[in-house]
Amino acid sequence: MVILLAIKRFDFGGSENHVCDLANTFTQKGHTVLLVAKKGRQVFKLSNKVKFIAVNPLLAIFPFNVILVALLALKHRVDVVHGHQRYGVFVACLAGLVAGKPVVATVHGRTRLDLRTWVSRRIPNRIIFVSEQVLRVSKCYAQIVHKSEVIPNGKAFNPSFRDPIPGRILHVSRIDKNHYSFLLLLIQHVLPDLVEKHPHVSLQVVGDGEFLPNLKRLVASINEMIGREVCLVNGYEPCLGSAFSKSALVLGVGRVALEALGDGVPLLVVNSKRLGQIVTQSYYPSIKANNFVDVSGFPPSNQTLFNQISNFLSNSNFYERDANLLQSRVAKELSLDSIADITLQAYSKCTRKKT
């Protein structure tokens, strides 16, 4: 099979990691993969068997990309065009229509954003959701349910050695406006109280983005106030294995949550909009179905976030044992190999009939 993957950016984020992993795994399975995106740091993680076509940022506008993707689909006799996120889905839909190729769309965020236009809802032959809740509450559910399915993100899990630093908390994300608002809450309003109750606690932040300079200034002021380097900022790291192995607790959702659980690291499900719980075996099924987001949770407050982290720090041995038990389950249910096979099955369901 010849597969063309389209996504706007190919730098740092859960969707970009997922597309990179899919591309590499498809080639391992003997398929031909073309990937169209703006060039970013994910390119260095691609297999040399993947044909990467970089879009010039100056030309990354609607008509040019549609024509480019359509011509590529025709030239390489592509079997399916698979768009990711809003822009990638939109371009894939129109290019697939022009070239007469089946289209698959993956919704990584919200339906009202990724399937914002009539074109993005009508043209795809199959629509993949990484979260069951996002599909279920979609306003266009009746229009798309017959061609939609939930396929969670997967990962290639490798046995890793755990050597956590007691009290070390890890947060990994793109440092954009939303994530910075969460980090501001955590560092400025929660971390000082945690240090007072649990003097051994420390925080490591990994990520990059437009708010990174703001974050560095914030961290410098907190470290000065507390009198020690209680918070570290590492910027972008292509491989998170070492950061996970040295962390006692990871804060995050989505891809970060998947990687943490797959590495056997205790996880608190949280972002700027929803605070969940520390993951246990009983809690795992409900958040797995929703891309490791607690869809019933409320935005974190100073007190609720403090309570969850303090609870972990007081019972870290229990949560470490539970995370270790969960590790094999996550690796079995969300292995990249099986997720890639399910995605290939979705491709095979595509027809040229108008849906």
mmCIF file of C-alpha atoms in Angstrom:
data_model
loop_
_atom_site.group_PDB
_atom_site.id
_atom_site.type_symbol
_atom_site.label_atom_id
_atom_site.label_comp_id
_atom_site.label_asym_id
_atom_site.label_seq_id
_atom_site.Cartn_x
_atom_site.Cartn_y
_atom_site.Cartn_z
ATOM 1 C CA MET A 1 0.000 0.000 0.000
ATOM 2 C CA VAL A 2 1.150 3.548 -0.752
ATOM 3 C CA ILE A 3 0.146 5.967 2.019
ATOM 4 C CA LEU A 4 0.372 9.759 2.056
ATOM 5 C CA LEU A 5 0.304 11.402 5.490
ATOM 6 C CA ALA A 6 -0.357 15.148 5.816
ATOM 7 C CA ILE A 7 0.040 17.340 8.894
ATOM 8 C CA LYS A 8 0.735 21.075 9.208
ATOM 9 C CA ARG A 9 3.721 21.044 11.569
ATOM 10 C CA PHE A 10 6.254 18.309 12.222
ATOM 11 C CA ASP A 11 8.017 19.658 15.251
ATOM 12 C CA PHE A 12 6.992 18.960 18.860
ATOM 13 C CA GLY A 13 3.688 17.608 20.148
ATOM 14 C CA GLY A 14 1.591 14.499 20.617
ATOM 15 C CA SER A 15 0.084 14.528 17.116
ATOM 16 C CA GLU A 16 3.468 14.990 15.458
ATOM 17 C CA ASN A 17 4.957 12.139 17.497
ATOM 18 C CA HIS A 18 2.044 9.902 16.544
ATOM 19 C CA VAL A 19 2.381 10.646 12.818
ATOM 20 C CA CYS A 20 6.130 10.021 12.974
ATOM 21 C CA ASP A 21 5.602 6.680 14.721
ATOM 22 C CA LEU A 22 2.900 5.600 12.254
ATOM 23 C CA ALA A 23 5.073 6.492 9.263
ATOM 24 C CA ASN A 24 8.022 4.488 10.588
ATOM 25 C CA THR A 25 5.882 1.497 11.527
ATOM 26 C CA PHE A 26 4.089 1.398 8.166
ATOM 27 C CA THR A 27 7.435 1.212 6.364
ATOM 28 C CA GLN A 28 8.567 -1.592 8.685
ATOM 29 C CA LYS A 29 5.471 -3.484 7.593
ATOM 30 C CA GLY A 30 6.461 -3.109 3.929
ATOM 31 C CA HIS A 31 4.282 -0.153 2.919
ATOM 32 C CA THR A 32 5.440 2.962 1.075
ATOM 33 C CA VAL A 33 4.941 6.201 3.003
ATOM 34 C CA LEU A 34 5.040 9.833 1.894
ATOM 35 C CA LEU A 35 4.801 12.515 4.558
ATOM 36 C CA VAL A 36 3.996 16.162 3.777
ATOM 37 C CA ALA A 37 4.527 18.852 6.435
ATOM 38 C CA LYS A 38 6.539 21.895 7.423
ATOM 39 C CA LYS A 39 10.021 20.732 8.377
ATOM 40 C CA GLY A 40 10.603 20.346 12.112
ATOM 41 C CA ARG A 41 12.536 18.328 14.666
ATOM 42 C CA GLN A 42 10.481 15.177 14.141
ATOM 43 C CA VAL A 43 12.164 14.757 10.742
ATOM 44 C CA PHE A 44 15.313 13.486 12.465
ATOM 45 C CA LYS A 45 13.297 10.643 14.021
ATOM 46 C CA LEU A 46 11.921 9.433 10.682
ATOM 47 C CA SER A 47 13.109 6.235 9.081
ATOM 48 C CA ASN A 48 15.114 6.819 5.893
ATOM 49 C CA LYS A 49 12.480 4.672 4.168
ATOM 50 C CA VAL A 50 9.875 7.429 4.654
ATOM 51 C CA LYS A 51 9.794 9.991 1.845
ATOM 52 C CA PHE A 52 9.467 13.359 3.579
ATOM 53 C CA ILE A 53 8.291 16.292 1.480
ATOM 54 C CA ALA A 54 8.939 19.575 3.262
ATOM 55 C CA VAL A 55 6.538 22.422 2.601
ATOM 56 C CA ASN A 56 8.188 25.812 2.290
ATOM 57 C CA PRO A 57 6.692 27.933 5.122
ATOM 58 C CA LEU A 58 6.403 30.864 2.708
ATOM 59 C CA LEU A 59 4.231 28.734 0.424
ATOM 60 C CA ALA A 60 2.268 26.876 3.104
ATOM 61 C CA ILE A 61 -1.032 28.300 1.976
ATOM 62 C CA PHE A 62 -4.223 26.565 0.997
ATOM 63 C CA PRO A 63 -4.075 26.403 -2.859
ATOM 64 C CA PHE A 64 -0.393 25.482 -3.090
ATOM 65 C CA ASN A 65 -0.548 22.614 -0.613
ATOM 66 C CA VAL A 66 -3.705 21.143 -2.105
ATOM 67 C CA ILE A 67 -2.098 21.085 -5.552
ATOM 68 C CA LEU A 68 1.157 19.675 -4.135
ATOM 69 C CA VAL A 69 -0.559 16.841 -2.255
ATOM 70 C CA ALA A 70 -2.845 16.042 -5.196
ATOM 71 C CA LEU A 71 0.115 15.853 -7.609
ATOM 72 C CA LEU A 72 2.066 13.667 -5.187
ATOM 73 C CA ALA A 73 -0.920 11.343 -4.812
ATOM 74 C CA LEU A 74 -1.183 10.955 -8.579
ATOM 75 C CA LYS A 75 2.555 10.689 -9.254
ATOM 76 C CA HIS A 76 3.162 8.012 -6.611
ATOM 77 C CA ARG A 77 -0.154 6.210 -7.173
ATOM 78 C CA VAL A 78 -1.149 6.720 -3.570
ATOM 79 C CA ASP A 79 -3.813 4.360 -2.198
ATOM 80 C CA VAL A 80 -4.978 6.596 0.651
ATOM 81 C CA VAL A 81 -4.431 10.180 1.821
ATOM 82 C CA HIS A 82 -4.474 10.520 5.623
ATOM 83 C CA GLY A 83 -4.765 13.997 7.151
ATOM 84 C CA HIS A 84 -4.047 14.848 10.788
ATOM 85 C CA GLN A 85 -5.309 17.893 12.728
ATOM 86 C CA ARG A 86 -7.414 20.667 11.214
ATOM 87 C CA TYR A 87 -5.110 21.940 8.485
ATOM 88 C CA GLY A 88 -3.812 18.517 7.488
ATOM 89 C CA VAL A 89 -7.348 17.122 7.299
ATOM 90 C CA PHE A 90 -8.590 20.033 5.187
ATOM 91 C CA VAL A 91 -5.713 19.794 2.703
ATOM 92 C CA ALA A 92 -6.005 15.985 2.538
ATOM 93 C CA CYS A 93 -9.744 16.221 1.815
ATOM 94 C CA LEU A 94 -9.417 18.623 -1.100
ATOM 95 C CA ALA A 95 -6.305 16.939 -2.499
ATOM 96 C CA GLY A 96 -7.971 13.534 -2.282
ATOM 97 C CA LEU A 97 -11.031 14.915 -4.045
ATOM 98 C CA VAL A 98 -8.924 16.421 -6.844
ATOM 99 C CA ALA A 99 -6.807 13.282 -7.263
ATOM 100 C CA GLY A 100 -9.696 10.854 -6.833
ATOM 101 C CA LYS A 101 -8.119 9.138 -3.826
ATOM 102 C CA PRO A 102 -9.728 7.824 -0.600
ATOM 103 C CA VAL A 103 -9.268 10.113 2.387
ATOM 104 C CA VAL A 104 -8.874 9.294 6.089
ATOM 105 C CA ALA A 105 -8.980 12.037 8.736
ATOM 106 C CA THR A 106 -7.728 11.785 12.313
ATOM 107 C CA VAL A 107 -9.184 14.087 14.961
ATOM 108 C CA HIS A 108 -6.536 14.687 17.620
ATOM 109 C CA GLY A 109 -8.221 17.642 19.320
ATOM 110 C CA ARG A 110 -11.822 18.799 19.235
ATOM 111 C CA THR A 111 -14.271 17.982 16.466
ATOM 112 C CA ARG A 112 -15.334 21.617 16.106
ATOM 113 C CA LEU A 113 -11.714 22.496 15.322
ATOM 114 C CA ASP A 114 -10.314 19.516 13.401
ATOM 115 C CA LEU A 115 -13.561 19.008 11.424
ATOM 116 C CA ARG A 116 -14.421 22.675 11.351
ATOM 117 C CA THR A 117 -15.541 22.868 7.718
ATOM 118 C CA TRP A 118 -18.221 21.040 5.771
ATOM 119 C CA VAL A 119 -15.442 19.758 3.490
ATOM 120 C CA SER A 120 -13.635 18.121 6.427
ATOM 121 C CA ARG A 121 -16.784 16.357 7.575
ATOM 122 C CA ARG A 122 -18.190 15.314 4.193
ATOM 123 C CA ILE A 123 -15.238 14.152 2.110
ATOM 124 C CA PRO A 124 -13.353 11.673 4.364
ATOM 125 C CA ASN A 125 -14.167 8.026 3.763
ATOM 126 C CA ARG A 126 -13.129 7.210 7.344
ATOM 127 C CA ILE A 127 -12.707 9.442 10.395
ATOM 128 C CA ILE A 128 -10.479 8.301 13.262
ATOM 129 C CA PHE A 129 -10.857 9.716 16.777
ATOM 130 C CA VAL A 130 -8.199 9.212 19.440
ATOM 131 C CA SER A 131 -10.809 9.923 22.162
ATOM 132 C CA GLU A 132 -14.177 8.226 22.529
ATOM 133 C CA GLN A 133 -15.623 11.237 24.350
ATOM 134 C CA VAL A 134 -14.702 13.660 21.550
ATOM 135 C CA LEU A 135 -16.648 11.535 19.069
ATOM 136 C CA ARG A 136 -19.599 10.972 21.374
ATOM 137 C CA VAL A 137 -20.236 14.643 22.186
ATOM 138 C CA SER A 138 -19.616 15.919 18.663
ATOM 139 C CA LYS A 139 -22.382 18.176 17.322
ATOM 140 C CA CYS A 140 -22.007 16.472 13.946
ATOM 141 C CA TYR A 141 -22.155 12.975 15.474
ATOM 142 C CA ALA A 142 -25.184 11.876 13.425
ATOM 143 C CA GLN A 143 -23.511 13.050 10.233
ATOM 144 C CA ILE A 144 -20.231 11.179 10.759
ATOM 145 C CA VAL A 145 -20.864 8.242 13.117
ATOM 146 C CA HIS A 146 -21.338 5.735 10.280
ATOM 147 C CA LYS A 147 -17.784 6.282 9.062
ATOM 148 C CA SER A 148 -16.059 6.970 12.378
ATOM 149 C CA GLU A 149 -14.099 4.799 14.784
ATOM 150 C CA VAL A 150 -11.923 5.256 17.860
ATOM 151 C CA ILE A 151 -8.272 4.264 17.496
ATOM 152 C CA PRO A 152 -6.079 5.400 20.415
ATOM 153 C CA ASN A 153 -2.503 6.528 19.995
ATOM 154 C CA GLY A 154 0.098 3.814 20.387
ATOM 155 C CA LYS A 155 3.783 3.590 21.203
ATOM 156 C CA ALA A 156 6.677 1.208 20.810
ATOM 157 C CA PHE A 157 7.406 0.208 24.384
ATOM 158 C CA ASN A 158 10.864 -0.964 25.379
ATOM 159 C CA PRO A 159 11.864 -2.314 28.802
ATOM 160 C CA SER A 160 13.398 0.518 30.813
ATOM 161 C CA PHE A 161 15.262 0.798 34.079
ATOM 162 C CA ARG A 162 13.597 2.933 36.766
ATOM 163 C CA ASP A 163 15.844 5.014 38.984
ATOM 164 C CA PRO A 164 13.510 7.780 40.203
ATOM 165 C CA ILE A 165 14.767 10.730 42.204
ATOM 166 C CA PRO A 166 12.526 10.869 45.311
ATOM 167 C CA GLY A 167 10.037 13.709 44.987
ATOM 168 C CA ARG A 168 10.965 14.531 41.360
ATOM 169 C CA ILE A 169 7.908 15.686 39.366
ATOM 170 C CA LEU A 170 8.062 15.884 35.567
ATOM 171 C CA HIS A 171 5.936 17.987 33.217
ATOM 172 C CA VAL A 172 6.381 17.654 29.427
ATOM 173 C CA SER A 173 4.504 19.777 26.901
ATOM 174 C CA ARG A 174 4.675 22.398 24.216
ATOM 175 C CA ILE A 175 5.178 25.660 26.115
ATOM 176 C CA ASP A 176 2.251 27.535 24.586
ATOM 177 C CA LYS A 177 -0.318 29.828 26.178
ATOM 178 C CA ASN A 178 -2.503 27.073 27.669
ATOM 179 C CA HIS A 179 0.341 24.978 29.046
ATOM 180 C CA TYR A 180 2.062 28.056 30.416
ATOM 181 C CA SER A 181 -1.099 29.007 32.327
ATOM 182 C CA PHE A 182 -1.002 25.578 34.001
ATOM 183 C CA LEU A 183 2.705 25.876 34.766
ATOM 184 C CA LEU A 184 2.138 29.335 36.234
ATOM 185 C CA LEU A 185 -0.428 27.845 38.610
ATOM 186 C CA LEU A 186 1.826 24.922 39.489
ATOM 187 C CA ILE A 187 5.089 26.809 39.954
ATOM 188 C CA GLN A 188 3.914 30.072 41.465
ATOM 189 C CA HIS A 189 0.998 28.939 43.618
ATOM 190 C CA VAL A 190 1.416 25.215 44.351
ATOM 191 C CA LEU A 191 5.136 24.428 44.369
ATOM 192 C CA PRO A 192 6.056 26.681 47.337
ATOM 193 C CA ASP A 193 3.429 24.976 49.530
ATOM 194 C CA LEU A 194 4.619 21.554 48.391
ATOM 195 C CA VAL A 195 8.203 22.439 49.330
ATOM 196 C CA GLU A 196 7.046 23.520 52.768
ATOM 197 C CA LYS A 197 5.286 20.193 53.421
ATOM 198 C CA HIS A 198 7.615 17.936 51.409
ATOM 199 C CA PRO A 199 11.098 19.544 51.433
ATOM 200 C CA HIS A 200 12.534 16.944 49.041
ATOM 201 C CA VAL A 201 10.151 17.799 46.178
ATOM 202 C CA SER A 202 11.466 19.161 42.876
ATOM 203 C CA LEU A 203 9.991 19.914 39.452
ATOM 204 C CA GLN A 204 11.478 19.339 36.002
ATOM 205 C CA VAL A 205 9.863 20.939 32.929
ATOM 206 C CA VAL A 206 10.674 19.692 29.424
ATOM 207 C CA GLY A 207 9.371 21.467 26.343
ATOM 208 C CA ASP A 208 9.697 24.340 23.931
ATOM 209 C CA GLY A 209 7.461 27.078 22.580
ATOM 210 C CA GLU A 210 6.747 30.781 22.447
ATOM 211 C CA PHE A 211 6.239 31.063 26.231
ATOM 212 C CA LEU A 212 9.569 29.416 27.127
ATOM 213 C CA PRO A 213 11.257 32.770 27.964
ATOM 214 C CA ASN A 214 8.351 33.606 30.315
ATOM 215 C CA LEU A 215 8.709 30.209 31.945
ATOM 216 C CA LYS A 216 12.452 30.635 32.489
ATOM 217 C CA ARG A 217 11.891 34.003 34.182
ATOM 218 C CA LEU A 218 9.199 32.492 36.390
ATOM 219 C CA VAL A 219 11.424 29.556 37.382
ATOM 220 C CA ALA A 220 14.365 31.846 38.176
ATOM 221 C CA SER A 221 12.225 33.932 40.526
ATOM 222 C CA ILE A 222 10.791 30.873 42.314
ATOM 223 C CA ASN A 223 14.216 29.289 42.758
ATOM 224 C CA GLU A 224 15.526 32.550 44.192
ATOM 225 C CA MET A 225 12.546 32.844 46.545
ATOM 226 C CA ILE A 226 12.888 29.261 47.828
ATOM 227 C CA GLY A 227 16.675 29.443 48.033
ATOM 228 C CA ARG A 228 17.511 26.375 45.975
ATOM 229 C CA GLU A 229 17.030 24.970 42.456
ATOM 230 C CA VAL A 230 13.640 23.445 43.145
ATOM 231 C CA CYS A 231 12.564 23.802 39.502
ATOM 232 C CA LEU A 232 14.551 22.909 36.365
ATOM 233 C CA VAL A 233 13.743 23.812 32.746
ATOM 234 C CA ASN A 234 15.327 21.632 30.085
ATOM 235 C CA GLY A 235 13.733 22.862 26.868
ATOM 236 C CA TYR A 236 13.116 20.406 24.036
ATOM 237 C CA GLU A 237 14.455 16.854 24.357
ATOM 238 C CA PRO A 238 14.055 14.403 21.443
ATOM 239 C CA CYS A 239 14.183 11.386 23.759
ATOM 240 C CA LEU A 240 12.377 11.388 27.094
ATOM 241 C CA GLY A 241 13.542 8.005 28.371
ATOM 242 C CA SER A 242 16.051 9.424 30.839
ATOM 243 C CA ALA A 243 13.641 12.089 32.114
ATOM 244 C CA PHE A 244 10.935 9.480 32.733
ATOM 245 C CA SER A 245 13.296 7.020 34.419
ATOM 246 C CA LYS A 246 14.404 9.662 36.945
ATOM 247 C CA SER A 247 10.894 10.956 37.705
ATOM 248 C CA ALA A 248 8.778 9.879 40.635
ATOM 249 C CA LEU A 249 5.607 11.398 39.146
ATOM 250 C CA VAL A 250 4.608 12.694 35.703
ATOM 251 C CA LEU A 251 1.921 15.345 35.138
ATOM 252 C CA GLY A 252 0.154 15.270 31.785
ATOM 253 C CA VAL A 253 -2.422 13.917 29.381
ATOM 254 C CA GLY A 254 -2.425 12.389 25.896
ATOM 255 C CA ARG A 255 0.887 11.289 24.462
ATOM 256 C CA VAL A 256 2.909 12.205 27.557
ATOM 257 C CA ALA A 257 0.546 10.164 29.722
ATOM 258 C CA LEU A 258 0.828 7.182 27.378
ATOM 259 C CA GLU A 259 4.632 7.302 27.446
ATOM 260 C CA ALA A 260 4.755 7.653 31.220
ATOM 261 C CA LEU A 261 2.458 4.685 31.866
ATOM 262 C CA GLY A 262 4.282 2.604 29.260
ATOM 263 C CA ASP A 263 7.522 3.292 31.126
ATOM 264 C CA GLY A 264 5.959 2.348 34.460
ATOM 265 C CA VAL A 265 5.970 5.893 35.870
ATOM 266 C CA PRO A 266 3.171 7.060 38.210
ATOM 267 C CA LEU A 267 0.960 9.605 36.434
ATOM 268 C CA LEU A 268 -1.344 12.419 37.517
ATOM 269 C CA VAL A 269 -3.798 13.133 34.704
ATOM 270 C CA VAL A 270 -3.940 16.920 34.435
ATOM 271 C CA ASN A 271 -3.775 19.857 32.050
ATOM 272 C CA SER A 272 -4.945 23.460 32.206
ATOM 273 C CA LYS A 273 -8.585 22.510 31.669
ATOM 274 C CA ARG A 274 -9.107 19.255 33.566
ATOM 275 C CA LEU A 275 -7.678 17.683 36.700
ATOM 276 C CA GLY A 276 -8.080 13.954 37.105
ATOM 277 C CA GLN A 277 -6.470 11.519 39.514
ATOM 278 C CA ILE A 278 -3.262 9.584 39.938
ATOM 279 C CA VAL A 279 -3.669 6.584 37.672
ATOM 280 C CA THR A 280 -4.467 3.246 39.308
ATOM 281 C CA GLN A 281 -5.563 -0.038 37.771
ATOM 282 C CA SER A 282 -9.231 0.754 38.453
ATOM 283 C CA TYR A 283 -8.987 4.298 37.037
ATOM 284 C CA TYR A 284 -7.030 3.329 33.924
ATOM 285 C CA PRO A 285 -9.868 2.027 31.652
ATOM 286 C CA SER A 286 -11.922 5.217 31.812
ATOM 287 C CA ILE A 287 -9.078 7.553 30.911
ATOM 288 C CA LYS A 288 -7.591 5.205 28.310
ATOM 289 C CA ALA A 289 -10.826 5.542 26.313
ATOM 290 C CA ASN A 290 -10.394 9.315 26.211
ATOM 291 C CA ASN A 291 -6.715 9.693 25.305
ATOM 292 C CA PHE A 292 -5.757 9.932 28.987
ATOM 293 C CA VAL A 293 -7.907 12.967 29.716
ATOM 294 C CA ASP A 294 -10.378 12.949 32.612
ATOM 295 C CA VAL A 295 -13.399 14.266 30.707
ATOM 296 C CA SER A 296 -15.398 14.626 33.939
ATOM 297 C CA GLY A 297 -12.697 16.654 35.675
ATOM 298 C CA PHE A 298 -12.738 20.364 36.496
ATOM 299 C CA PRO A 299 -9.929 22.877 35.920
ATOM 300 C CA PRO A 300 -7.202 22.521 38.552
ATOM 301 C CA SER A 301 -7.125 25.023 41.393
ATOM 302 C CA ASN A 302 -4.300 25.764 43.824
ATOM 303 C CA GLN A 303 -5.839 23.531 46.475
ATOM 304 C CA THR A 304 -6.998 20.603 44.322
ATOM 305 C CA LEU A 305 -3.671 20.361 42.524
ATOM 306 C CA PHE A 306 -1.764 20.605 45.806
ATOM 307 C CA ASN A 307 -3.937 17.867 47.335
ATOM 308 C CA GLN A 308 -3.328 15.422 44.485
ATOM 309 C CA ILE A 309 0.449 15.908 44.386
ATOM 310 C CA SER A 310 0.774 15.916 48.187
ATOM 311 C CA ASN A 311 -1.231 12.689 48.338
ATOM 312 C CA PHE A 312 1.205 11.103 45.906
ATOM 313 C CA LEU A 313 4.263 12.287 47.811
ATOM 314 C CA SER A 314 2.840 10.813 51.022
ATOM 315 C CA ASN A 315 2.032 7.467 49.347
ATOM 316 C CA SER A 316 4.613 7.217 46.583
ATOM 317 C CA ASN A 317 5.521 3.575 47.258
ATOM 318 C CA PHE A 318 1.921 2.452 46.710
ATOM 319 C CA TYR A 319 1.597 4.366 43.428
ATOM 320 C CA GLU A 320 4.994 3.162 42.209
ATOM 321 C CA ARG A 321 3.917 -0.460 42.698
ATOM 322 C CA ASP A 322 0.598 0.139 40.924
ATOM 323 C CA ALA A 323 2.335 1.854 37.995
ATOM 324 C CA ASN A 324 4.662 -1.114 37.688
ATOM 325 C CA LEU A 325 1.674 -3.477 37.485
ATOM 326 C CA LEU A 326 0.010 -1.263 34.862
ATOM 327 C CA GLN A 327 3.076 -1.110 32.649
ATOM 328 C CA SER A 328 2.648 -4.505 31.000
ATOM 329 C CA ARG A 329 -1.072 -3.911 30.469
ATOM 330 C CA VAL A 330 -0.445 -0.611 28.685
ATOM 331 C CA ALA A 331 2.286 -2.126 26.533
ATOM 332 C CA LYS A 332 -0.038 -4.958 25.501
ATOM 333 C CA GLU A 333 -3.142 -2.874 24.770
ATOM 334 C CA LEU A 334 -1.505 0.163 23.149
ATOM 335 C CA SER A 335 1.510 -1.212 21.340
ATOM 336 C CA LEU A 336 2.387 0.773 18.242
ATOM 337 C CA ASP A 337 2.451 -2.392 16.151
ATOM 338 C CA SER A 338 -1.189 -3.266 16.928
ATOM 339 C CA ILE A 339 -2.385 0.349 16.584
ATOM 340 C CA ALA A 340 -0.713 0.560 13.166
ATOM 341 C CA ASP A 341 -2.479 -2.670 12.106
ATOM 342 C CA ILE A 342 -5.860 -1.296 13.193
ATOM 343 C CA THR A 343 -5.151 1.916 11.246
ATOM 344 C CA LEU A 344 -4.295 -0.121 8.147
ATOM 345 C CA GLN A 345 -7.621 -1.909 8.545
ATOM 346 C CA ALA A 346 -9.327 1.499 8.565
ATOM 347 C CA TYR A 347 -7.588 2.301 5.283
ATOM 348 C CA SER A 348 -8.910 -0.924 3.772
ATOM 349 C CA LYS A 349 -12.470 0.138 4.624
ATOM 350 C CA CYS A 350 -12.155 3.188 2.400
ATOM 351 C CA THR A 351 -14.129 3.062 -0.842
ATOM 352 C CA ARG A 352 -14.528 5.504 -3.678
ATOM 353 C CA LYS A 353 -18.291 5.652 -3.094
ATOM 354 C CA LYS A 354 -19.488 9.039 -2.015
ATOM 355 C CA THR A 355 -20.455 8.889 1.650
#
